[in-house]
XYZ file of N, CA and C in Angstrom:
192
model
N -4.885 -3.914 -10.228
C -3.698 -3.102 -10.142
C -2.494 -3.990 -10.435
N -1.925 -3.473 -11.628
C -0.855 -4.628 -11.792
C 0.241 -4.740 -10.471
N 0.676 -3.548 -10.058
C 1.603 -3.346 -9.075
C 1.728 -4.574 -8.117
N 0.781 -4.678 -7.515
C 0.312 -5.640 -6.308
C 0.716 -7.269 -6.295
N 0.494 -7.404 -8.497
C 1.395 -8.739 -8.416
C 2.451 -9.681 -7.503
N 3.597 -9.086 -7.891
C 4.802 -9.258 -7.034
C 4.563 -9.348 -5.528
N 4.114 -8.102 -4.785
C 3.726 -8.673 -3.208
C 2.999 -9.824 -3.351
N 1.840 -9.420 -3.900
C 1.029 -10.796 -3.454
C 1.347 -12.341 -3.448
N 2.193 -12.426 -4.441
C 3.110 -13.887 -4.455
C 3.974 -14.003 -3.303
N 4.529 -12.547 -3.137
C 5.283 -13.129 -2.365
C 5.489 -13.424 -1.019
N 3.999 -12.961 -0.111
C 3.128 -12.932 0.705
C 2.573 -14.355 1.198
N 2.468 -15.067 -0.376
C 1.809 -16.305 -0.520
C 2.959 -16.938 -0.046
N 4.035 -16.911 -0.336
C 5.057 -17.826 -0.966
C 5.216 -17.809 0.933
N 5.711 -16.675 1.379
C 6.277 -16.645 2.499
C 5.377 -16.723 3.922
N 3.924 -16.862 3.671
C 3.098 -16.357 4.610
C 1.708 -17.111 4.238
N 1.423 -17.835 3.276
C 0.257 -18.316 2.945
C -0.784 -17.574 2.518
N -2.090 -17.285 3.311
C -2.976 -16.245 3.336
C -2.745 -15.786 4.180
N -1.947 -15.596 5.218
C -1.699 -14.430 6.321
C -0.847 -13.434 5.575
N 0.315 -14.258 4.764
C 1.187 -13.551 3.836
C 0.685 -12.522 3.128
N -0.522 -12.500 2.326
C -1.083 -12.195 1.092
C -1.726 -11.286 2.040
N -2.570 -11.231 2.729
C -3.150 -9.998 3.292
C -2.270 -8.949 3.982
N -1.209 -9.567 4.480
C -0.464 -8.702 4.977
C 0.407 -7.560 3.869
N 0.665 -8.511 3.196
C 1.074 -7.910 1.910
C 0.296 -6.959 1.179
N -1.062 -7.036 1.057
C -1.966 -6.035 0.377
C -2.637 -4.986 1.248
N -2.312 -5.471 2.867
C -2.475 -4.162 3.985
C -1.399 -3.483 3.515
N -0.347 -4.032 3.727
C 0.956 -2.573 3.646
C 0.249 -2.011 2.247
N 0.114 -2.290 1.235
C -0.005 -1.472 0.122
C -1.264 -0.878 0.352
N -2.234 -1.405 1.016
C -3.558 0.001 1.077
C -2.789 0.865 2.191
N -2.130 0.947 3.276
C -1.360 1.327 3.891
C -1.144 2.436 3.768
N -0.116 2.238 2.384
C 0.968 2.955 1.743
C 0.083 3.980 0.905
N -1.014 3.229 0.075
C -1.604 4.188 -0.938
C -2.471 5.240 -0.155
N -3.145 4.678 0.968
C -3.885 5.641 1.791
C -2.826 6.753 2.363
N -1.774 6.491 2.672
C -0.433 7.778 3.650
C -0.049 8.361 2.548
N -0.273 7.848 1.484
C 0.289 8.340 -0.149
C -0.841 9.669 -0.535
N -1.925 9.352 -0.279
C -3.039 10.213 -0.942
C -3.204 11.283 0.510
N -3.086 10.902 1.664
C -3.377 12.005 2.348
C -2.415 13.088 2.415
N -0.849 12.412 2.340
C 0.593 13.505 1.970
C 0.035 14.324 1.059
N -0.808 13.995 -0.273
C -0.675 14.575 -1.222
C -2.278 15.475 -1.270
N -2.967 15.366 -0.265
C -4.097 16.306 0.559
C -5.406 15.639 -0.137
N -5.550 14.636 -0.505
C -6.945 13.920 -0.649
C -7.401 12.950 0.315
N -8.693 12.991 0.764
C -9.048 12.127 1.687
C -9.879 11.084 1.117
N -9.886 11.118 -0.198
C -10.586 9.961 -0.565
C -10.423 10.148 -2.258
N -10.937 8.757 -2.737
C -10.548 8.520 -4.220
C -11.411 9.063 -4.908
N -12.459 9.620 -4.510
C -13.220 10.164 -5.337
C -12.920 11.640 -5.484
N -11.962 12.344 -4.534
C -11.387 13.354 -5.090
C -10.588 13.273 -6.085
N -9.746 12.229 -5.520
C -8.347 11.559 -6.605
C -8.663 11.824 -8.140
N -9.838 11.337 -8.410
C -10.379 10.612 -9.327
C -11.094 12.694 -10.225
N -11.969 13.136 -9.262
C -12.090 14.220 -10.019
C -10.517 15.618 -10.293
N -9.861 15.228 -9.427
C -8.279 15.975 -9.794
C -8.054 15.455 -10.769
N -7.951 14.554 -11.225
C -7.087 13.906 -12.130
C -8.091 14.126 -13.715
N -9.387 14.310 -13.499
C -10.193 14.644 -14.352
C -10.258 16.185 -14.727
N -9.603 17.155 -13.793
C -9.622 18.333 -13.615
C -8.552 18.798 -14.890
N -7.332 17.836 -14.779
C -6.082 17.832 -15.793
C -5.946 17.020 -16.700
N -7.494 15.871 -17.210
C -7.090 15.056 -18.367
C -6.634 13.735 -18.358
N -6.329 13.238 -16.863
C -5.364 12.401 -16.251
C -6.752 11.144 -15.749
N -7.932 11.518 -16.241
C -9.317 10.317 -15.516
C -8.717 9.052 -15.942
N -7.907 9.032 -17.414
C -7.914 7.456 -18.476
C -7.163 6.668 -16.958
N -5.805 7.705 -17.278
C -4.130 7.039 -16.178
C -5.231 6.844 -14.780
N -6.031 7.371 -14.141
C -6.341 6.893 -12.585
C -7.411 5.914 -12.421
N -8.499 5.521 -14.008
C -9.338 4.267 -14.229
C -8.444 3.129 -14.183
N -6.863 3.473 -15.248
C -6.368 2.245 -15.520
C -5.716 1.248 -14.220
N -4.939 2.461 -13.352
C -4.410 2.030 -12.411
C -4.708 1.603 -11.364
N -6.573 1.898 -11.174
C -7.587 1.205 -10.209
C -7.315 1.809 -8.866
N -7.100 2.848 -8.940
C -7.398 3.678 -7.638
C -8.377 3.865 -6.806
């Protein structure tokens, strides 16, 4: 996931490996409170919605 770049450095930078995990908890965090707002409980729904509208390429690329 390109996204994750940026935290993860900067996790490192500021936190070592406590940094870096903490940093990639908030973002599973975020993506998990993200997908249940939006009424999926898991990626393998994600994944057939998005196949439902054409959208499978955009949710392989982004590693959901």
């Amino acid at each position: 996931m390109v996204f994750v770049g940026r935290p993860y450095i900067y996790g490192l930078a500021t936190g070592g490996q406590a940094g870096v995990k903490h940093a990639l908890g908030t973002i599973l965090t975020d993506v998990d409170l993200t997908m249940q707002l939006s009424g999926y409980e898991s990626v393998g729904q994600l994944q057939k919605a998005a196949g439902d509208k054409g959208d499978e390429v955009f949710v392989r690329r982004i590693g959901v």
